[in-house]
CSV table of C-alpha atoms and ligand atoms in Angstrom, one decimal:
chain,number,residue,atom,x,y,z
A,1,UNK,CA,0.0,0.0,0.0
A,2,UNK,CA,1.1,3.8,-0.7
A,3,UNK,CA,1.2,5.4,2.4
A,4,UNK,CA,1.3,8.9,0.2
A,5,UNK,CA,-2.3,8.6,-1.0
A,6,UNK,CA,-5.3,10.1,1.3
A,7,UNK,CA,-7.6,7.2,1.6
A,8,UNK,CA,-11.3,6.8,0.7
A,9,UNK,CA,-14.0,5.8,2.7
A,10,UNK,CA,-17.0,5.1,0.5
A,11,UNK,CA,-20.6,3.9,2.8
A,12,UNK,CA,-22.7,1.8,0.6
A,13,UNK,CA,-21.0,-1.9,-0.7
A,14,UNK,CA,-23.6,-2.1,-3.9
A,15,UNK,CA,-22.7,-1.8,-7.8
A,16,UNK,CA,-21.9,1.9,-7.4
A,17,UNK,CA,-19.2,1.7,-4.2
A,18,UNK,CA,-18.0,-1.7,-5.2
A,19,UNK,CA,-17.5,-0.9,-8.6
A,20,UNK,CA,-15.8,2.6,-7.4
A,21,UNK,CA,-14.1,0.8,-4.5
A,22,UNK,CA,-12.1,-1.9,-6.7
A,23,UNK,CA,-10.9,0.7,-9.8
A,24,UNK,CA,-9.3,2.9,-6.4
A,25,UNK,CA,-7.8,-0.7,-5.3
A,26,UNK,CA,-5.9,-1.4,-8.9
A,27,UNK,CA,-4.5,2.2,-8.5
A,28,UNK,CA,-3.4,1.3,-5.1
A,29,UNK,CA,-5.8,4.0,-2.9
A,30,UNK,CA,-6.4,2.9,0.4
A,31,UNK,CA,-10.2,2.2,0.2
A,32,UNK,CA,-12.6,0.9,3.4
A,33,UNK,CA,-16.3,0.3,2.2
A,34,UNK,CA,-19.0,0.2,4.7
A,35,UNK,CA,-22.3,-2.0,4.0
A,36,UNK,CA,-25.0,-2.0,6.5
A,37,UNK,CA,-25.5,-5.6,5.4
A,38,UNK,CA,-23.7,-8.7,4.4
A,39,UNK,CA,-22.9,-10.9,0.8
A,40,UNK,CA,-23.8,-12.3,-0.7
A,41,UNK,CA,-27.9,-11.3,-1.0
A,42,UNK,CA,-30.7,-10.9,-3.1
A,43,UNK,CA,-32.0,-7.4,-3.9
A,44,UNK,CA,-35.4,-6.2,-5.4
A,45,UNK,CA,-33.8,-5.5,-8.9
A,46,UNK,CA,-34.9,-6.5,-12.6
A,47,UNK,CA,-31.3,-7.6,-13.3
A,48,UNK,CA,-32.0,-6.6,-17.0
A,49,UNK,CA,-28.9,-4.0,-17.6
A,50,UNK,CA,-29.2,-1.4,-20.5
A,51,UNK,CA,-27.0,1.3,-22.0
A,52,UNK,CA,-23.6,-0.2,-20.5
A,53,UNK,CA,-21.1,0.3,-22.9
A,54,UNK,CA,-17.6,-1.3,-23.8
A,55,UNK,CA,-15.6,2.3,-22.3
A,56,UNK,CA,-17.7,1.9,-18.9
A,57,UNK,CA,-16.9,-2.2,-18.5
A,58,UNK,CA,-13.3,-1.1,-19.5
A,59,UNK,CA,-12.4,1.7,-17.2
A,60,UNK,CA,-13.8,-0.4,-14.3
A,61,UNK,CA,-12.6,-3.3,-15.6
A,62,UNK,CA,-15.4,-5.1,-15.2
A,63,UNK,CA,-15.6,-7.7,-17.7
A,64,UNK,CA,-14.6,-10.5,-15.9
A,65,UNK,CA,-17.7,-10.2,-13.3
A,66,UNK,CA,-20.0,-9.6,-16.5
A,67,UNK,CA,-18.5,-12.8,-18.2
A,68,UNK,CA,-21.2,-15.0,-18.6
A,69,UNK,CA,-24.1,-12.2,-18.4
A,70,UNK,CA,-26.7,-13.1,-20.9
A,71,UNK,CA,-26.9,-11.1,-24.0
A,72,UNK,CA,-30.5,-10.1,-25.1
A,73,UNK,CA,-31.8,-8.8,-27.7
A,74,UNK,CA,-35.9,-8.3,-27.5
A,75,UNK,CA,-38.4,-7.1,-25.3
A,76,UNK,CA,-42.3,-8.2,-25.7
A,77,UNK,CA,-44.8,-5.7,-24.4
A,78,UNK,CA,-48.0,-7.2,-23.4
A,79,UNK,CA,-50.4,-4.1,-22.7
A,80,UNK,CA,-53.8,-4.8,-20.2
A,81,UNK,CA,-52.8,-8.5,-20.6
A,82,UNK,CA,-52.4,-8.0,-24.9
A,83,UNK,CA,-49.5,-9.1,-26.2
A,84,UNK,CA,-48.9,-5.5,-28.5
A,85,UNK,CA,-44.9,-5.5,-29.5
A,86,UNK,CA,-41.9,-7.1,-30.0
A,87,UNK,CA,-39.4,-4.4,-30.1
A,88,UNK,CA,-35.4,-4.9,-30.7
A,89,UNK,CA,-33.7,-3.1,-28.7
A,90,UNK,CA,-31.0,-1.1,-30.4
A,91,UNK,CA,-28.0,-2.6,-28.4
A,92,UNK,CA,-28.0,-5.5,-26.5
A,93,UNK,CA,-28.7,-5.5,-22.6
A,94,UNK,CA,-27.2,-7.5,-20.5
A,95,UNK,CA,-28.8,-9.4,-17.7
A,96,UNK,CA,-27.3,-11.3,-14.7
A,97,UNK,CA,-28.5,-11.7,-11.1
A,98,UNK,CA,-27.1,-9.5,-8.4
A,99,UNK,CA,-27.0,-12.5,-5.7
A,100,UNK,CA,-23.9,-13.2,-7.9
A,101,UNK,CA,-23.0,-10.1,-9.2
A,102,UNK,CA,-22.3,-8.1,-5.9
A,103,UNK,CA,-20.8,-10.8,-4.0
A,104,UNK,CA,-18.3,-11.4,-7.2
A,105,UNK,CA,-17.2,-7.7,-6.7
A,106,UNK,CA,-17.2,-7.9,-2.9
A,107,UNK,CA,-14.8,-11.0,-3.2
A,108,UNK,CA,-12.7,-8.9,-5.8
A,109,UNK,CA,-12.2,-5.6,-3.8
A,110,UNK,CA,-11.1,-8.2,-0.8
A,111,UNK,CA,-8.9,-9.8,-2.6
A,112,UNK,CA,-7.4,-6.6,-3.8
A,113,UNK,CA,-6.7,-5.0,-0.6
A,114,UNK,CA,-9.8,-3.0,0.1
A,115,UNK,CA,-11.5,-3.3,3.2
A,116,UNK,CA,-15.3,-4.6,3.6
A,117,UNK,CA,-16.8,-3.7,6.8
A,118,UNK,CA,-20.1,-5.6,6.4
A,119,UNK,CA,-23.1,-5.5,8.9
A,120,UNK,CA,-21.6,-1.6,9.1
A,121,UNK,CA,-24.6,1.1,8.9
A,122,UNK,CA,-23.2,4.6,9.0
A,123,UNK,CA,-25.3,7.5,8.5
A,124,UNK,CA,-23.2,11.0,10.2
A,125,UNK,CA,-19.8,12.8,8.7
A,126,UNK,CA,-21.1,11.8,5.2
A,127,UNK,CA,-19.6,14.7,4.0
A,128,UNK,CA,-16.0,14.5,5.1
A,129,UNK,CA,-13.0,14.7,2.7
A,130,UNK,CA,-12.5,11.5,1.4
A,131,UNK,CA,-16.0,10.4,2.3
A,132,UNK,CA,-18.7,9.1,-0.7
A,133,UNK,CA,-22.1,7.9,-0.1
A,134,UNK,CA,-22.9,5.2,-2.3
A,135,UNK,CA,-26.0,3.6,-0.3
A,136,UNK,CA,-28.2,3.4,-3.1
A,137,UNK,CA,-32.2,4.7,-3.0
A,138,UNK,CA,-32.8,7.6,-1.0
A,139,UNK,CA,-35.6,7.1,1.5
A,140,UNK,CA,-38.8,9.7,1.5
A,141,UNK,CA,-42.3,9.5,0.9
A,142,UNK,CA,-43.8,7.3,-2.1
A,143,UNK,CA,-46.6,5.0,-2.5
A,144,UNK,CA,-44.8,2.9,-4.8
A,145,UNK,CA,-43.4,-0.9,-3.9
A,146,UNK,CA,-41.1,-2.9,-5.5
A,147,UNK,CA,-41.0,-7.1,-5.3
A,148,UNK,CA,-38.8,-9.4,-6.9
A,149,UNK,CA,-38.1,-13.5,-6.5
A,150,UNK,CA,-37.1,-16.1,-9.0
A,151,UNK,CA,-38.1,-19.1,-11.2
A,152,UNK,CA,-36.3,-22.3,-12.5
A,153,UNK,CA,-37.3,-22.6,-16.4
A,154,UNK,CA,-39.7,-20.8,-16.3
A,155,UNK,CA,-40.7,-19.8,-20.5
A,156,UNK,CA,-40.7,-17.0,-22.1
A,157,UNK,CA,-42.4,-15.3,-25.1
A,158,UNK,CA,-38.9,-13.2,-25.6
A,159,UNK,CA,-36.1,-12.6,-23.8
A,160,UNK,CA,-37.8,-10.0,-21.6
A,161,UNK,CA,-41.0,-9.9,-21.1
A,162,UNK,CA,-42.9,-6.3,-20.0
A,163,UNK,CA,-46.2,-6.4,-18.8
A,164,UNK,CA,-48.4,-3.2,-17.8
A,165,UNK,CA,-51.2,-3.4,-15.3
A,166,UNK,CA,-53.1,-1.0,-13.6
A,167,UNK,CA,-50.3,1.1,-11.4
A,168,UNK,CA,-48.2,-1.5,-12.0
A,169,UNK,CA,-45.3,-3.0,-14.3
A,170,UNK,CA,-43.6,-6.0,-14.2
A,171,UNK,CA,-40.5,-7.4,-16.0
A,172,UNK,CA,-39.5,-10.7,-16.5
A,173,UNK,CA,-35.9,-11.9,-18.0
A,174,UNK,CA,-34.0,-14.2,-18.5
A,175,UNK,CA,-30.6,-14.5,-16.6
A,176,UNK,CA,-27.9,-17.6,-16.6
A,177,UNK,CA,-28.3,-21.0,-15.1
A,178,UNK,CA,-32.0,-21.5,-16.0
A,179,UNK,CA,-33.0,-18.4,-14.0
A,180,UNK,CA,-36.1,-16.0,-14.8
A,181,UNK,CA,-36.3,-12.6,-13.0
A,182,UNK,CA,-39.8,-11.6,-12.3
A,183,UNK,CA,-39.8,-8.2,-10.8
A,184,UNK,CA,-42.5,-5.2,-10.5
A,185,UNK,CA,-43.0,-2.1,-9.5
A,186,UNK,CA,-46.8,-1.8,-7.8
A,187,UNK,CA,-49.1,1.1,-6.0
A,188,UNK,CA,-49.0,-0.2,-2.8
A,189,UNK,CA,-52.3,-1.9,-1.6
A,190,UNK,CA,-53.8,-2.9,1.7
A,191,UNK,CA,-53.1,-6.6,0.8
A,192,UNK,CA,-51.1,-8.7,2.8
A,193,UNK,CA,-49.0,-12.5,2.1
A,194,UNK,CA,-45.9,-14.3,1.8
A,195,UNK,CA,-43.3,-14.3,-0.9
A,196,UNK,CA,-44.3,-15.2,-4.3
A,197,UNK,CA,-48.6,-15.7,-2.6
A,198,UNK,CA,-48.0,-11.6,-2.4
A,199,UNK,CA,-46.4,-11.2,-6.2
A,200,UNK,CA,-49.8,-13.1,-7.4
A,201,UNK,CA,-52.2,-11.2,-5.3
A,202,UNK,CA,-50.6,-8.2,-6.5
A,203,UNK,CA,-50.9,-8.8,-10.1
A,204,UNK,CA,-54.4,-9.9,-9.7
A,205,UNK,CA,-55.4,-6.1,-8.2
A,206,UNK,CA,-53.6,-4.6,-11.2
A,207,UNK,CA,-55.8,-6.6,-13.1
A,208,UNK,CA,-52.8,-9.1,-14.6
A,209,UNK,CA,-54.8,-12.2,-14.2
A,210,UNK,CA,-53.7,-14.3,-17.0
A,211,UNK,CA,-49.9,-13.5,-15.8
A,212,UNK,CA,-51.0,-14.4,-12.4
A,213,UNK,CA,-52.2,-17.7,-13.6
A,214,UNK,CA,-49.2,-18.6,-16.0
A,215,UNK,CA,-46.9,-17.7,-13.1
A,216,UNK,CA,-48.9,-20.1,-10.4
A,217,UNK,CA,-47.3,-22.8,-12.0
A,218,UNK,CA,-43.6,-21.5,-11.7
A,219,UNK,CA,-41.3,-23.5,-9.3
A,220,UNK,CA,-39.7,-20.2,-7.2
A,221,UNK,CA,-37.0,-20.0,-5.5
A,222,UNK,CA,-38.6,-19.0,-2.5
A,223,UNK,CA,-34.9,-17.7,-1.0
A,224,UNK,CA,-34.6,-15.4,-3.5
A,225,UNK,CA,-38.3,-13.5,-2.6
A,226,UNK,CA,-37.6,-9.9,-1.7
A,227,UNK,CA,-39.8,-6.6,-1.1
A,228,UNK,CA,-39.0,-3.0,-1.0
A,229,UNK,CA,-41.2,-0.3,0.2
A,230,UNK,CA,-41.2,3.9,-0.7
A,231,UNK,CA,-39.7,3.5,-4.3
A,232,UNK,CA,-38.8,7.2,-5.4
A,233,UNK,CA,-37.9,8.3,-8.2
A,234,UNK,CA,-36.0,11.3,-9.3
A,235,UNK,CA,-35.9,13.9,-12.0
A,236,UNK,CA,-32.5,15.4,-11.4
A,237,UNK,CA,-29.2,14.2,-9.9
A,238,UNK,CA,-29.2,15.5,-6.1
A,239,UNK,CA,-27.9,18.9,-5.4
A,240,UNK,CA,-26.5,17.2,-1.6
A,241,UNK,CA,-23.0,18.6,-0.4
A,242,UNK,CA,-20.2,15.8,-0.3
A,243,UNK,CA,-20.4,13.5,-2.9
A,244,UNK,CA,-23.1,10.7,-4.0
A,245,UNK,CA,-23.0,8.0,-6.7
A,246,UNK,CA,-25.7,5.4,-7.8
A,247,UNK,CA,-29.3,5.6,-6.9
A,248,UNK,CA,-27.7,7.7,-3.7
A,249,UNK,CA,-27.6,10.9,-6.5
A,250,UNK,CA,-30.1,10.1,-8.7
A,251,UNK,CA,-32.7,6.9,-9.4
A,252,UNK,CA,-34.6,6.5,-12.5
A,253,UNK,CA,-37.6,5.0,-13.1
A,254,UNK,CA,-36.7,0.5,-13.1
A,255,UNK,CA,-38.8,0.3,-16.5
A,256,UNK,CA,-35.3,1.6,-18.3
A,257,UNK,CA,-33.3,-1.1,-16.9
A,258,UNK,CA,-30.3,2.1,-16.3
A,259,UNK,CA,-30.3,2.0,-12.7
A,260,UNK,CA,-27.5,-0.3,-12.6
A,261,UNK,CA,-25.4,1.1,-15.6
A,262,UNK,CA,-25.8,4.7,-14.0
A,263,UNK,CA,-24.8,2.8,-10.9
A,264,UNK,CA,-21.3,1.8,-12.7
A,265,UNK,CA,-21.3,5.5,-14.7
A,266,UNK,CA,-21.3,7.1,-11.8
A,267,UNK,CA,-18.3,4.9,-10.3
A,268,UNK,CA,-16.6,5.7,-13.3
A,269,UNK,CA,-17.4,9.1,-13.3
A,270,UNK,CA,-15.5,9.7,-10.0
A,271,UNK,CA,-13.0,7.6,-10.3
A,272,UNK,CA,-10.3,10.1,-12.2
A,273,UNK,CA,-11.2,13.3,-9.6
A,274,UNK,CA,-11.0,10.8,-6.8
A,275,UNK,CA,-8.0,9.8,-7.5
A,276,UNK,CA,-6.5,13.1,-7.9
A,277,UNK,CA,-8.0,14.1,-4.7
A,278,UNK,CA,-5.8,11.0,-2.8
A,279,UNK,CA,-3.1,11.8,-4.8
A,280,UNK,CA,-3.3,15.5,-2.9
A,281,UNK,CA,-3.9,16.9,-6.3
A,282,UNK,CA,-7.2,18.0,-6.4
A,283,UNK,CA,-9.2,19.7,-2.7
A,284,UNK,CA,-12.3,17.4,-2.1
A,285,UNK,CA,-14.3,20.3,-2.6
A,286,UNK,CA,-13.5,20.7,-6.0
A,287,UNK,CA,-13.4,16.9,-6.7
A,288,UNK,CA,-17.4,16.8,-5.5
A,289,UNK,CA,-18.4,19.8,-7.7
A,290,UNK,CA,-16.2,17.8,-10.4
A,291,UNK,CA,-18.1,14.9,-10.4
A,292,UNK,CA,-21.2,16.6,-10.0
A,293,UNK,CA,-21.2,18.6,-13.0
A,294,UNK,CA,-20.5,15.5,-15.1
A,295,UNK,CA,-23.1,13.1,-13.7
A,296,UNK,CA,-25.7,16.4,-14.0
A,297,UNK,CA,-24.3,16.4,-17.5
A,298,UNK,CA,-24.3,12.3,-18.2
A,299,UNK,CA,-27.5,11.6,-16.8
A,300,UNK,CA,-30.0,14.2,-17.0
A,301,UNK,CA,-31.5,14.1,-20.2
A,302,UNK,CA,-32.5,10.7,-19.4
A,303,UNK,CA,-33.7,11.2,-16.2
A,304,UNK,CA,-36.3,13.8,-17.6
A,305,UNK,CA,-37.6,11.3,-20.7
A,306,UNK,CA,-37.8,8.6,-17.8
A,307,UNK,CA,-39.7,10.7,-15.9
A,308,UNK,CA,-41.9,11.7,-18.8
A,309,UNK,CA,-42.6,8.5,-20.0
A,310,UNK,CA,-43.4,6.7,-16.5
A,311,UNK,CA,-46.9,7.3,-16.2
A,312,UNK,CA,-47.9,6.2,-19.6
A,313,UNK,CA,-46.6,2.8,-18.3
A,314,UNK,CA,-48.7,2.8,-14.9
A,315,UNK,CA,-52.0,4.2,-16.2
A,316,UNK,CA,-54.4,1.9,-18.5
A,317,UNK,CA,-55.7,5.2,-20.2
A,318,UNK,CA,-52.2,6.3,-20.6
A,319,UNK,CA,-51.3,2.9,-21.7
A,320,UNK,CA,-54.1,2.8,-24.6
A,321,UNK,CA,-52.3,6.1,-26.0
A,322,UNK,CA,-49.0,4.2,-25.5
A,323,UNK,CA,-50.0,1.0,-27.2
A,324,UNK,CA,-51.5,3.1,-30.3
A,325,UNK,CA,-48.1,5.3,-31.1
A,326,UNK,CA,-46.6,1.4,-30.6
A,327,UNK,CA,-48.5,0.1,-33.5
A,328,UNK,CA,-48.4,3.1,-35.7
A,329,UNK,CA,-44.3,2.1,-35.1
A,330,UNK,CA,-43.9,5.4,-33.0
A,331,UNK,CA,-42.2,4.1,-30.0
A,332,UNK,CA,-41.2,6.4,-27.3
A,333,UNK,CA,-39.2,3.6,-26.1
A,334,UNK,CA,-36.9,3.4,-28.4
A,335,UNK,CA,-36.5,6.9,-28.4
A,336,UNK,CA,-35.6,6.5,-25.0
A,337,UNK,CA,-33.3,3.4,-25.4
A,338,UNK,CA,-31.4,5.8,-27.4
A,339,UNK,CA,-30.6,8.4,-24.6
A,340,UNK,CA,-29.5,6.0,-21.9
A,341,UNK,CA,-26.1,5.8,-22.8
B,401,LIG,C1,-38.4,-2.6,-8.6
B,401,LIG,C2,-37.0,-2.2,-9.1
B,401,LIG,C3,-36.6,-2.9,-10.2
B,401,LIG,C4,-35.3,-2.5,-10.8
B,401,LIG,N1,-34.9,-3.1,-11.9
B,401,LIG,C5,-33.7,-2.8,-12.5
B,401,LIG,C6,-33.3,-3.4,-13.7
B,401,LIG,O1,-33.9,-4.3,-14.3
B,401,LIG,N2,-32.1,-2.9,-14.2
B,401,LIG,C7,-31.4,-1.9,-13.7
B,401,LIG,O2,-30.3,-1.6,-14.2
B,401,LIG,N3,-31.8,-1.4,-12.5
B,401,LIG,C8,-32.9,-1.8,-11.9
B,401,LIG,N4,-33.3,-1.2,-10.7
B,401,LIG,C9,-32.4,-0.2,-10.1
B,401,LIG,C10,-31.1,-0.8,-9.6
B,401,LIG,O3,-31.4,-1.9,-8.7
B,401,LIG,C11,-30.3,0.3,-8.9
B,401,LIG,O4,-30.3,1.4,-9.7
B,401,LIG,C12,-28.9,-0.1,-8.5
B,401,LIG,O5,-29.0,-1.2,-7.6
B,401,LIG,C13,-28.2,1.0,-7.9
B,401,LIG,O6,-26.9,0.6,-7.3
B,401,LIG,P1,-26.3,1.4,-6.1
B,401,LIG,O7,-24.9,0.8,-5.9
B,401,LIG,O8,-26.5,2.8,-6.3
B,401,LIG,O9,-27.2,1.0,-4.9
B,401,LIG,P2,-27.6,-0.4,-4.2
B,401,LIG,O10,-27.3,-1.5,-5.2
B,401,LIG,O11,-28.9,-0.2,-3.6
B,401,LIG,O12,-26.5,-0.5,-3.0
B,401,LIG,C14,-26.5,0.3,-1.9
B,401,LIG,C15,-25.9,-0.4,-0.8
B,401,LIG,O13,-25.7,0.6,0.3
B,401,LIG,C16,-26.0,-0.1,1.5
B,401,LIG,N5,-26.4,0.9,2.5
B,401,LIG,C17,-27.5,1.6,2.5
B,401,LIG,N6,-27.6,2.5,3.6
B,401,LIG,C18,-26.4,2.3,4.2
B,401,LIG,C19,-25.8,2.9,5.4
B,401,LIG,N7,-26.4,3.9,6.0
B,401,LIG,N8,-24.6,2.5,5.8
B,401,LIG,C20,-23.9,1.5,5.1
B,401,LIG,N9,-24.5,0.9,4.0
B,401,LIG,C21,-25.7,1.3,3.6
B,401,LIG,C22,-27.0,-1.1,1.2
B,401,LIG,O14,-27.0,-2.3,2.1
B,401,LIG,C23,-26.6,-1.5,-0.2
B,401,LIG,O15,-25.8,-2.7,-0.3
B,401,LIG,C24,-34.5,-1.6,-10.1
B,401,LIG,C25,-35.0,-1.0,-8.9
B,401,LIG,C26,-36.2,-1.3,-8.4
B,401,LIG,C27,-36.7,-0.6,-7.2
């Protein structure tokens, strides 16, 4: 270890800090993470990744923890239970489950010299030099829940499938060894159950019966059930002092499948200032208004379209409108594909 270089402190051991934490490692910066849980665990996610590019998986150096990520090509939109399009996307996503994802990067940043202080929650002095917050969605008020568990071979019309119900969308994908995602975003209802008995009463109320039906029969991997509650979503990358990355500065709507790419932008974002900063060449003050600027920059045009297009998924009147400009081949979504990059 270089005993010249300030070291980093980053709170939050998901894609964003690991990602961050391991580039700092290979340049030799002192880096402790701090994750108010352990590894390796399941997370309410739709493990479908768009818009990460070559440079991104490069600069991190991230292909080796991406390596057997499926490729896909297709999404099927089925709209109030109609199957309505099969678009192609314009670059292939990527799709692998976090379970495996995160704890391949945990092991990686061990192994490398970083720290890993798990079962660590920290929530004062986050904006000390040296100190990044990277702990992912930012709690506050919303009526919105997320729910995700998996299935063994469980088919597929394409290799993701979208369904919109009423205040409610659901993805489900393909990811490696035989897995299928199934994850949705709901209104939250007074309706109460346990593990994948709640993702079918849930669909039901939206009104997603023949779903709920075709996904009775799944075999689930009851382990992997997992809820979140107050899902928020933002139009602009935070304006907080000291310096945030992932969801922690700015969280876009799931139905893009960004979330985790900006989780890895961001990382990758910082990492050049970051390093100047332990390197005594840059003031951390600077640094933060550095990285700032360029996620503001990076992510904000998409962050408005996201926001835009969100409630045409989650309202069946909205949705009509949606699944008309989809047959007469105007697709938002594609539009939008096009910005997340
Ligand atoms: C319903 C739903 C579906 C989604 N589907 C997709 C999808 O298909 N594709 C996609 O790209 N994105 C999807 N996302 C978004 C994606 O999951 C996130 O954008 C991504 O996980 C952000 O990574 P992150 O590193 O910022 O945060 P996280 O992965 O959330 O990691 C944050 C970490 O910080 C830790 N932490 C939190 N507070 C503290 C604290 N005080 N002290 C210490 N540690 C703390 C947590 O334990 C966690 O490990 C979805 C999100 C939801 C809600």
């Amino acid at each position: 270890m270089n005993n010249n270089l300030l070291p980093i402190e980053i709170i939050g051991g998901g894609l964003a800090g690991l990602s961050l934490g391991l580039a700092l490692r290979r340049k030799n910066v002192p880096v402790k993470i701090h994750d108010k849980g352990g590894y390796p665990k399941h997370r309410v996610c739709g493990e479908f990744i768009t818009g990460l590019g070559a440079t991104t998986i490069d600069r991190l150096g991230l292909a080796p923890f991406l390596k057997d990520a499926l490729h896909h090509h297709s999404v099927a939109w089925f709209i109030g239970g109609r199957a309505t399009k099969i678009q192609t996307l314009p670059q292939p996503a990527l799709a692998m489950g976090r379970h495996q994802l995160d704890q391949r990067l945990a092991d990686s940043f061990v192994q490398s010299g970083g720290v890993l202080c798990s079962n660590s929650r920290i929530t004062d002095s986050l904006t000390l030099p040296g100190r990044i917050v990277a702990t992912g969605r930012r709690k506050g008020e919303s009526s919105w829940l997320g729910l995700k568990i998996h299935a063994f071979d469980f088919p597929l019309d394409r290799d993701l499938e979208l369904h919109l119900g009423d205040q409610c969308y659901i993805g489900l994908t393909r990811l490696p060894l035989g897995r299928v995602n199934i994850c949705g975003l709901f209104a939250k209802r007074d309706l109460s159950a346990k593990g994948a008995k709640l993702l079918l009463i849930y669909l039901r109320a939206a009104g997603l019966n023949k779903l709920a039906t075709r996904l009775a029969q799944a075999d689930f991997d009851a382990d992997s059930f997992c809820v979140v509650a107050a899902v928020g979503f933002d139009r602009r990358v935070s304006k907080a002092k000291g310096m945030s990355l992932g969801d922690a500065c700015a969280m876009i709507p799931p139905f893009t499948g960004n979330g985790m790419a900006m989780a890895f932008q961001s990382a990758e974002s910082a990492l050049h200032p970051v390093l100047a900063y332990s390197r005594g060449q840059m003031d951390w003050q600077t640094v933060c208004m550095t990285v700032q600027n360029d996620l503001r920059r990076r992510f904000q045009t998409r962050l408005v379209s996201a926001h835009l297009l969100h409630p045409f998924l989650l309202v069946p009147r909205r949705q009509r409108w949606l699944a008309r400009l989809t047959r007469s081949r105007l697709l938002p979504m594609q539009t939008l594909y096009s910005v997340l990059h």
